[in-house]
Short mmCIF file of C-alpha atoms and ligand atoms in Angstrom, two decimals:
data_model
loop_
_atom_site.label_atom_id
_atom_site.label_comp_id
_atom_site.label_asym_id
_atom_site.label_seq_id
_atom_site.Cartn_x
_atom_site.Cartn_y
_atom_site.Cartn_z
CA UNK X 12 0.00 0.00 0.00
CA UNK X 13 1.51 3.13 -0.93
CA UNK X 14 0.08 6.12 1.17
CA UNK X 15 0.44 9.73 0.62
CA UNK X 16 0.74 12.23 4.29
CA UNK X 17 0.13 16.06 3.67
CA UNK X 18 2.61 18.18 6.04
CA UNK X 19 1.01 21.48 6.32
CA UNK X 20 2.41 24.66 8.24
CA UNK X 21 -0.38 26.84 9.07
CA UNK X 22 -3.79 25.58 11.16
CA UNK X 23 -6.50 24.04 9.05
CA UNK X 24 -8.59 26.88 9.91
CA UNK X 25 -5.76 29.35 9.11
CA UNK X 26 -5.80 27.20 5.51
CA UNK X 27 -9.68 27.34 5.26
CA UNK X 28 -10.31 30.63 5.62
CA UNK X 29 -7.48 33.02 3.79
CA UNK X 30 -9.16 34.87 0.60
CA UNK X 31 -6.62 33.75 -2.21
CA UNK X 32 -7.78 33.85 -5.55
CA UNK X 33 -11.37 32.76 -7.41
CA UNK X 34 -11.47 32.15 -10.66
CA UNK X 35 -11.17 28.45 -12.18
CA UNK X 36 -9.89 27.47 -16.01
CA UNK X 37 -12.32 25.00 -17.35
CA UNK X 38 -9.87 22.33 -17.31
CA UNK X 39 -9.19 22.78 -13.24
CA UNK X 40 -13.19 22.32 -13.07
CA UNK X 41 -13.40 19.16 -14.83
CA UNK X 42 -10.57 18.08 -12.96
CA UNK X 43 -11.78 18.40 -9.77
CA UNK X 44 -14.98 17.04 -10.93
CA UNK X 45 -13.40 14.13 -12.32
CA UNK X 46 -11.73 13.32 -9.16
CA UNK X 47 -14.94 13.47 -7.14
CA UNK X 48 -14.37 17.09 -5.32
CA UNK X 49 -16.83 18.91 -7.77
CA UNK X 50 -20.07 18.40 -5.85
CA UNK X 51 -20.05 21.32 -3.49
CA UNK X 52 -18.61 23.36 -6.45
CA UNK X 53 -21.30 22.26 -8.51
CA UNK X 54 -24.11 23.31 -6.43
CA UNK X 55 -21.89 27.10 -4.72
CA UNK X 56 -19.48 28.30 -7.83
CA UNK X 57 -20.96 30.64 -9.87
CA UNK X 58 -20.58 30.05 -14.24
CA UNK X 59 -20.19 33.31 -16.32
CA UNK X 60 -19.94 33.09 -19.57
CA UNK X 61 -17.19 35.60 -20.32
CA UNK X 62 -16.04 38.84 -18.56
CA UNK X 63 -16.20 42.55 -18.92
CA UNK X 64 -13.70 44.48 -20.57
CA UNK X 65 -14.04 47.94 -19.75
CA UNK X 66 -11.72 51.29 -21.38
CA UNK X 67 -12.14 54.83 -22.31
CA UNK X 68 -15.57 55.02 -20.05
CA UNK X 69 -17.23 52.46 -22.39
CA UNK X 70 -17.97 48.31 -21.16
CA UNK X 71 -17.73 45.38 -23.65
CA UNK X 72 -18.38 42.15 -23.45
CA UNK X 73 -15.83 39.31 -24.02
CA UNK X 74 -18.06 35.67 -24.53
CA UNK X 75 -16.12 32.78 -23.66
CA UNK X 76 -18.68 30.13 -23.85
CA UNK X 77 -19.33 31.18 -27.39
CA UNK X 78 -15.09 31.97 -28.05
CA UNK X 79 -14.22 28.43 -27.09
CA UNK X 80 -16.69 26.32 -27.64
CA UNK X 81 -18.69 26.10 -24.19
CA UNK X 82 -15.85 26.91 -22.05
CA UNK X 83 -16.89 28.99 -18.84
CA UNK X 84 -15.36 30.95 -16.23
CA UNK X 85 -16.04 29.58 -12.74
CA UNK X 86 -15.86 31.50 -9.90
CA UNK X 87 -15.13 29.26 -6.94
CA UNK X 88 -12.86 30.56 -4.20
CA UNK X 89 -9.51 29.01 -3.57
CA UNK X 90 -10.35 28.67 -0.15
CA UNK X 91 -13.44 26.28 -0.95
CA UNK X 92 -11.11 24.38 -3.26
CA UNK X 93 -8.91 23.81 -0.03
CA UNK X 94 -11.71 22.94 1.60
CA UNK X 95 -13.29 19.99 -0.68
CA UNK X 96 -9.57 18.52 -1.26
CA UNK X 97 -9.08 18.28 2.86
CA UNK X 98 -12.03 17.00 3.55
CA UNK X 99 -11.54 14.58 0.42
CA UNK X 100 -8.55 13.65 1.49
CA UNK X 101 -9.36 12.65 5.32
CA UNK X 102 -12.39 10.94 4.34
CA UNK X 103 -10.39 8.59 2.07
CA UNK X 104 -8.32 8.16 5.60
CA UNK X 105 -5.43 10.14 4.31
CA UNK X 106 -3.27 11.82 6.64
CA UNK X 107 -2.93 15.29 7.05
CA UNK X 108 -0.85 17.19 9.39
CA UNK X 109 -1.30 20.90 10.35
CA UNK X 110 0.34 23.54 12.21
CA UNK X 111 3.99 21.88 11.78
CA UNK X 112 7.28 23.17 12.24
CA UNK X 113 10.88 23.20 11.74
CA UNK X 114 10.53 21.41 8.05
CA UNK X 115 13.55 19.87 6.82
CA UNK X 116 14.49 17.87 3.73
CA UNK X 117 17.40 15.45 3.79
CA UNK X 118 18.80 12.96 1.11
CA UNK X 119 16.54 14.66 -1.84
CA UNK X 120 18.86 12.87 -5.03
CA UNK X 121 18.89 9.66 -3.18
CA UNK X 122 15.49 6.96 -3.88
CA UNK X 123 14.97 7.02 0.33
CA UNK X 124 14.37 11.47 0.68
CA UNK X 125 13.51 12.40 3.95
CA UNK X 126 10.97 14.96 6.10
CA UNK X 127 11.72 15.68 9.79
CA UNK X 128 9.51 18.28 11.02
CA UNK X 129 7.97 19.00 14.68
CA UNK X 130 4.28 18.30 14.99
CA UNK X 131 1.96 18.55 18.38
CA UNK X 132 5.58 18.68 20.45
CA UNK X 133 6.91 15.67 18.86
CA UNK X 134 9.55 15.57 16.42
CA UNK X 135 8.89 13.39 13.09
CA UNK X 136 10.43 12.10 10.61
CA UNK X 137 9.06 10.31 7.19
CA UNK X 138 11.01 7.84 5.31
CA UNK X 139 9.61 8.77 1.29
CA UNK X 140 10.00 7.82 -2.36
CA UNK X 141 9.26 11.17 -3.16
CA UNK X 142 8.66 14.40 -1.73
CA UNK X 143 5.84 16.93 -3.34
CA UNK X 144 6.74 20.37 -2.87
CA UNK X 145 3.57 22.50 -2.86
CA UNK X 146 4.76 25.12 -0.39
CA UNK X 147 4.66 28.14 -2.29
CA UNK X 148 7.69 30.92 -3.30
CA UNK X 149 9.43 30.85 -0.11
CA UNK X 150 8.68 27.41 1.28
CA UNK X 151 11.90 25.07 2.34
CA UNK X 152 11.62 22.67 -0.49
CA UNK X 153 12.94 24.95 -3.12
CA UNK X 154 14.95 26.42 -0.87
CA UNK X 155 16.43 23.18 0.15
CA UNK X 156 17.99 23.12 -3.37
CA UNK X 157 21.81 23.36 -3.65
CA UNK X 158 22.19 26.85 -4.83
CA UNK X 159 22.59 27.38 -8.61
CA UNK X 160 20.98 23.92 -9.29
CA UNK X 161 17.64 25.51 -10.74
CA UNK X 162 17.44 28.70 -13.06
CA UNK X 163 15.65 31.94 -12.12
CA UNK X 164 13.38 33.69 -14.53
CA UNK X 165 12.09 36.87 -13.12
CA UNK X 166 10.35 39.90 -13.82
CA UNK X 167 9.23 42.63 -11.14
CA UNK X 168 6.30 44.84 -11.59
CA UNK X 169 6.36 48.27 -10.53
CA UNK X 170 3.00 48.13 -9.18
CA UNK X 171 0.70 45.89 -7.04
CA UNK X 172 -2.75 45.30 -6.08
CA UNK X 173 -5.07 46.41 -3.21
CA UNK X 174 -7.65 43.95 -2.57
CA UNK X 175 -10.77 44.30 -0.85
CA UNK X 176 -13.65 42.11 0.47
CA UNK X 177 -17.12 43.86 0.98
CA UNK X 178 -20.23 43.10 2.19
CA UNK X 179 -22.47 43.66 -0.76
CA UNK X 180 -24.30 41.76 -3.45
CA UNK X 181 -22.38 41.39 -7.07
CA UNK X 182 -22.17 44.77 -8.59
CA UNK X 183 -21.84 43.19 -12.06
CA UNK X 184 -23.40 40.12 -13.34
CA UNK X 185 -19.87 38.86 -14.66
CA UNK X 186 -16.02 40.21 -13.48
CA UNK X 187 -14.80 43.69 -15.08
CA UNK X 188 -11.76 44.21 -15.60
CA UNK X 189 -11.29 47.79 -16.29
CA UNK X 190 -8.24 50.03 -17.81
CA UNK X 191 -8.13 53.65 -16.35
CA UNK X 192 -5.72 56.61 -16.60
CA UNK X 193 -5.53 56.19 -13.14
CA UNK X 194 -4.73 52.57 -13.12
CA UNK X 195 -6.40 49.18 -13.62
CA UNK X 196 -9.63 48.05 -10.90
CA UNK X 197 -11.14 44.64 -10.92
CA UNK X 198 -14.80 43.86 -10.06
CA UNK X 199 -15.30 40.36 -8.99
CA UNK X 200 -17.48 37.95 -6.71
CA UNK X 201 -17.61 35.37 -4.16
CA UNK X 202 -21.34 34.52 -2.91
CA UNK X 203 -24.19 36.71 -3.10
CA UNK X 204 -23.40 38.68 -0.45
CA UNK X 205 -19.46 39.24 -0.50
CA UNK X 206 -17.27 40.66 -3.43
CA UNK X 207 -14.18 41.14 -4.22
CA UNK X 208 -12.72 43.84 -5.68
CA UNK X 209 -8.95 45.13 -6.34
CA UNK X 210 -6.78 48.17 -7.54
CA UNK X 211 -3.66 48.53 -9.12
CA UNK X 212 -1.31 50.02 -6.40
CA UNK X 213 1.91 50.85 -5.04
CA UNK X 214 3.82 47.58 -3.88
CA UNK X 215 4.80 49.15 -0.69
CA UNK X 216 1.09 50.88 -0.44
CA UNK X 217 -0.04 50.59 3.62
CA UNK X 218 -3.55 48.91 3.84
CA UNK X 219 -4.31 51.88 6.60
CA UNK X 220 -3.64 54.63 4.25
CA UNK X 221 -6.37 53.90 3.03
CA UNK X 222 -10.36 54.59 4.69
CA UNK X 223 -13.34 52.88 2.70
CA UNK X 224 -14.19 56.58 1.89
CA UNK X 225 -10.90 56.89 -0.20
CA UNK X 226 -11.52 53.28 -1.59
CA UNK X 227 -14.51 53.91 -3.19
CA UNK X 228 -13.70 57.45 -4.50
CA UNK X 229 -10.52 55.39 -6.30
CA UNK X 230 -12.96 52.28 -7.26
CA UNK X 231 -15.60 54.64 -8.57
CA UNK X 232 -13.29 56.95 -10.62
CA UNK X 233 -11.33 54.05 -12.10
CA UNK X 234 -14.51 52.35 -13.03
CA UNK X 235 -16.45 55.42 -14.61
CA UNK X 236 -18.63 54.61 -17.66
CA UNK X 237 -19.93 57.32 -19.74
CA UNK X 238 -23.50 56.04 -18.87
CA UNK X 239 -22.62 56.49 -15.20
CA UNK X 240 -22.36 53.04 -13.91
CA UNK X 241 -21.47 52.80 -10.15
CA UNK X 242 -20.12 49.59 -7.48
CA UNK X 243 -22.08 48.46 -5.61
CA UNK X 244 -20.74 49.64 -2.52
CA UNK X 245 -20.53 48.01 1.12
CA UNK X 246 -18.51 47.86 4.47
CA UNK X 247 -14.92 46.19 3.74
CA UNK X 248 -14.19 43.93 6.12
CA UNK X 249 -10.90 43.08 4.54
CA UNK X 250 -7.97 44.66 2.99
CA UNK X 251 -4.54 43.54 1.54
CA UNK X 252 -1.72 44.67 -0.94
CA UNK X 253 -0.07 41.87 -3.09
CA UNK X 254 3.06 42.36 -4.67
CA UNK X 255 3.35 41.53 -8.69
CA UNK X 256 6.05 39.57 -10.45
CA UNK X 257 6.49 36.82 -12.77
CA UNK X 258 9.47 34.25 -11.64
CA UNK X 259 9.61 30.53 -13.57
CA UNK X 260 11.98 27.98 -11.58
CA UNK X 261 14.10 25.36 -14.09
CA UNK X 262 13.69 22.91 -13.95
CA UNK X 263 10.43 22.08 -11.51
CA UNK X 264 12.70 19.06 -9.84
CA UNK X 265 16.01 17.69 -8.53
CA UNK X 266 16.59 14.17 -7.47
CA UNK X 267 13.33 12.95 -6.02
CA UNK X 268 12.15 16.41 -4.80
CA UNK X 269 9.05 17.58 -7.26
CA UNK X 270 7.62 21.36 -7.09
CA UNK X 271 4.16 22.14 -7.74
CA UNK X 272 2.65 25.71 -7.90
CA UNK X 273 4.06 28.74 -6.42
CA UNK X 274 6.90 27.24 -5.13
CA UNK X 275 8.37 26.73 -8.88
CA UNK X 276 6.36 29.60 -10.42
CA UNK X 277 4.53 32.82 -9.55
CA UNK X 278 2.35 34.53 -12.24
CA UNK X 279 1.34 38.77 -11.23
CA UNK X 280 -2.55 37.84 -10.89
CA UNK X 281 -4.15 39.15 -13.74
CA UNK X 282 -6.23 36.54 -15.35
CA UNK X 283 -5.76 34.33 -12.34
CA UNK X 284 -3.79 31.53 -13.63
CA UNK X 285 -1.89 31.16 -10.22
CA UNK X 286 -4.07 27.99 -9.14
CA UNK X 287 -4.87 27.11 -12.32
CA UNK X 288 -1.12 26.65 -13.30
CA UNK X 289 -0.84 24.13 -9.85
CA UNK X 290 -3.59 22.14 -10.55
CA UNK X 291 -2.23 21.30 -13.71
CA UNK X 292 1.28 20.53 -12.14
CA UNK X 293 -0.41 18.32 -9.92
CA UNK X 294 -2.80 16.42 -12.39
CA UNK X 295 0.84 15.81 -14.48
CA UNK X 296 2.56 14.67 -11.51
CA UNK X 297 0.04 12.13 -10.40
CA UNK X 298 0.09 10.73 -13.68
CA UNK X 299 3.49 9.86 -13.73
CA UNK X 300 3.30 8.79 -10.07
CA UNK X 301 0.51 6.04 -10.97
CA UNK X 302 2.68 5.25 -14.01
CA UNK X 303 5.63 4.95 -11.80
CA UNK X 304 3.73 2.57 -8.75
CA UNK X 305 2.09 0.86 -11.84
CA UNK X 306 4.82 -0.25 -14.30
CA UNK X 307 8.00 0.85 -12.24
CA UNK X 308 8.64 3.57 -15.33
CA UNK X 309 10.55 6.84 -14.23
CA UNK X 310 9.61 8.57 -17.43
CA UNK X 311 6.82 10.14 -16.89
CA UNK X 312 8.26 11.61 -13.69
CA UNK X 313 11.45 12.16 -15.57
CA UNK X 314 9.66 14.22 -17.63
CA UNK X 315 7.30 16.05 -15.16
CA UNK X 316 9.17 19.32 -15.32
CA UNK X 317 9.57 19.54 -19.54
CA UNK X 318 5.28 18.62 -19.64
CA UNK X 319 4.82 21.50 -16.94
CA UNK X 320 6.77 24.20 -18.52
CA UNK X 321 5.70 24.25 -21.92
CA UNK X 322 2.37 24.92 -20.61
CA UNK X 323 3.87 27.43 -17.75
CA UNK X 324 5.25 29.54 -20.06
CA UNK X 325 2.19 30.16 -22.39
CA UNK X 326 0.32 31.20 -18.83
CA UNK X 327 2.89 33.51 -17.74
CA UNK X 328 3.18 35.41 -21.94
CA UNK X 329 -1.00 35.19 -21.20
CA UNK X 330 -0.58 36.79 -17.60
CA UNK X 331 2.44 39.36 -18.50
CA UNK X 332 0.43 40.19 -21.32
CA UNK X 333 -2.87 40.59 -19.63
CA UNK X 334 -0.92 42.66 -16.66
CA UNK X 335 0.83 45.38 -19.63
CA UNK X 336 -2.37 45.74 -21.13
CA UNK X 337 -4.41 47.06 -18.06
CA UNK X 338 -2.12 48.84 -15.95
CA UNK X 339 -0.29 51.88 -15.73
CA UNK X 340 3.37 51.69 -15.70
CA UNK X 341 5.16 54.53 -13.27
CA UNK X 342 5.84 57.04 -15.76
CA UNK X 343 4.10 55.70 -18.62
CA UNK X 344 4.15 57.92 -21.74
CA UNK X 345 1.47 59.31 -23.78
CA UNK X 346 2.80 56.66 -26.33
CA UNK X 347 2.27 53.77 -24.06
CA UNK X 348 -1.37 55.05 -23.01
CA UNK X 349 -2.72 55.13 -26.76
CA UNK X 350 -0.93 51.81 -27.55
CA UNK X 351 -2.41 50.11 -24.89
CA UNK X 352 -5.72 51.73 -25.73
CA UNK X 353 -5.16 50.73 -29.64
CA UNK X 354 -4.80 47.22 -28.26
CA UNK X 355 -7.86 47.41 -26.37
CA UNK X 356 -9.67 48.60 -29.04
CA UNK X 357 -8.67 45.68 -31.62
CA UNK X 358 -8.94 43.26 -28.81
CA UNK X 359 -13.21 44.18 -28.26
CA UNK X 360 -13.35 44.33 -32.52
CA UNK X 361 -11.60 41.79 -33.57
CA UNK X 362 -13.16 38.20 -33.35
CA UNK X 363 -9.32 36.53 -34.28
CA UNK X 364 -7.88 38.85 -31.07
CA UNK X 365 -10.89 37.58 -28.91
CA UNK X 366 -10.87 34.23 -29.31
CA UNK X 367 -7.09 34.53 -28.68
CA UNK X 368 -8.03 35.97 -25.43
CA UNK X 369 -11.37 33.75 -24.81
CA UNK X 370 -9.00 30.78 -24.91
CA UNK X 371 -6.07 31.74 -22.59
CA UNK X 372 -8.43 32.83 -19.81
CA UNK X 373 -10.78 29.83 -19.64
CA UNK X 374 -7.62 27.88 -19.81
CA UNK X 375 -4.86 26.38 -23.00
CA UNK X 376 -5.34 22.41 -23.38
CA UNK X 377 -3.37 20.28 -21.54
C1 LIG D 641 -9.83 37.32 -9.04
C2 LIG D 641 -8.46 37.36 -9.08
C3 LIG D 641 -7.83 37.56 -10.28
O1 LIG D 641 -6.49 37.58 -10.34
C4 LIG D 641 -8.54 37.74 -11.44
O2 LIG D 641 -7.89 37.95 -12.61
C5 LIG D 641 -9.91 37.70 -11.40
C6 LIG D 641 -10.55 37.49 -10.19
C7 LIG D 641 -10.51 37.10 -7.74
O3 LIG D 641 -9.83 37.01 -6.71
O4 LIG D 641 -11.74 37.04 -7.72
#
């Protein structure tokens, strides 16, 4: 019997309840539903068929179901993902352990890798085949890498994002994602009665600069409409800045030691690939671990990180793209304003452009 144990740092509730991001690729639906973890999502998510574009105080409508061929955008919160895939998981009398510490990794290139971690003021220690890395950016398995054994691909954006969570119903029927000369807003959802909303930002902005009063002036100006449209607005009972960048780790492995997600690559969150881009790491990598138990055949874990990347990269030219197109770079000039405008303006008019778009958003093949 070959068993799987999760090691987890924060609390399950700590887990549970952070707002991450909410948007699912079609692909990362069917997945889950595949796998039996799409019932709860089935009857809560929310299915749009496309999103708003919005530019020079005038809204249009991008149609993904149509673009693709049925494709939707679901909005389903990270969180709730986390939620089904625990629950999953210790109901199929898996093991998962929260709120551990002091992490190591020992032996990675040799077939017998190693955890030792403390857990509930005993020290542990787990004998593996392999070890998953799903810790995020600055997790200990990537760091836990000889230095210069994987290559850094980085770019840092000027600019970051103040997120909000308010009590209010949806102030759109689908997510807006809106250019301004003031910077880019986002209008999006999570249940009837809380949204989710961001602005572009200073990276080192101070979530107590900043009253509700002064939020919604900035939300309301950057989402003007010649026909006057107006948030719905609400009490925020949350507010955070996120940093933007775009960093690719190569190759996603050494020795027996496989990253997933964040902690081999971080897209800047427009067009929310972020989970999409680790669900699809971890649908490749349990493919080649059932090949592996199966047949005893390395290559499909031998060639986990080439399968990943090809795909990474087209997400992070959709998410760098997506990010250049809708913000406003610190001393932008009136030649970058009417070229990103121009853009805009093909994108919405031509069908070729959209379904370019339409098809990166809900999510390449795999
Ligand atoms: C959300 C986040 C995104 O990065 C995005 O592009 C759309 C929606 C969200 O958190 O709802």
């Amino acid at each position: 019997m070959y068993q799987s144990i999760v090691i987890e740092s924060r609390s399950r509730e700590e887990v549970e309840t952070t707002v991450r991001a909410g948007v699912l690729e079609q692909g990362t639906v069917d997945m889950l539903r595949e796998t039996g973890v799409g019932a709860r999502l089935d009857r809560e998510a929310f299915f749009h068929r496309g999103v708003y574009l919005r530019f020079a105080g005038r809204t249009h409508h991008v149609d993904m179901q149509e673009l693709t061929g049925g494709k939707r955008v679901t909005l389903y919160a990270q969180q709730e993902v986390v939620k089904d895939l625990i629950q999953a998981r210790l109901d199929a009398g898996g093991e998962v352990l929260f709120d551990v510490s002091d992490v190591a990794l020992a032996d990675i290139t040799s077939n017998r890798p190693a955890i030792s971690f403390r857990h509930a003021g005993n020290v542990g220690r787990i004998a593996c085949d392999f070890i998953v890395g799903c810790d995020g950016t600055h997790g200990v398995s990537r760091h836990s890498l000889p230095e210069g054994t994987l290559t850094r691909h980085e770019r840092v954006y000027a600019f970051g994002w103040f997120g909000i969570t308010v009590e209010a119903p949806p102030s759109s029927d689908e997510l807006i994602y809106s250019r301004h000369d003031r910077g880019f807003a986002l209008v999006s959802t999570r249940s009837r009665t809380l949204q989710r909303m961001y602005f572009q930002c200073d990276p080192s902005e101070r979530t107590d600069a900043w009253s509700d009063d002064r939020i919604w002036a900035e939300m309301r100006a950057r989402l003007e409409t010649h026909d006057g449209w107006k948030p719905v607005e609400g009490p925020i009972i949350q507010k955070i800045v996120v940093a933007m960048r775009s960093l690719v780790f190569e190759p996603m492995q050494h020795g027996n030691l496989l990253l997933a997600g964040d902690a081999a690559h971080v897209v800047p969150p427009t067009g929310a690939k972020g989970l999409n881009l680790a669900a699809a790491d971890v649908r490749v990598l349990a493919r080649a671990l059932q090949r592996f138990y199966a047949s005893g055949s390395r290559d499909g874990l031998d060639g986990y990180s080439a399968k990943c990347l090809g795909r990474v990269w087209k997400a992070q030219r959709f998410s760098y793209w997506m990010t250049t197109l809708m913000h406003r770079a610190d001393g932008e000039s009136s030649f970058d304003r009417n070229r990103q405008l121009a853009e805009l303006d093909y994108l919405v008019h031509s069908p070729a452009a959209m379904t370019s778009f339409a098809e990166n958003y809900v999510g390449l093949p795999y």
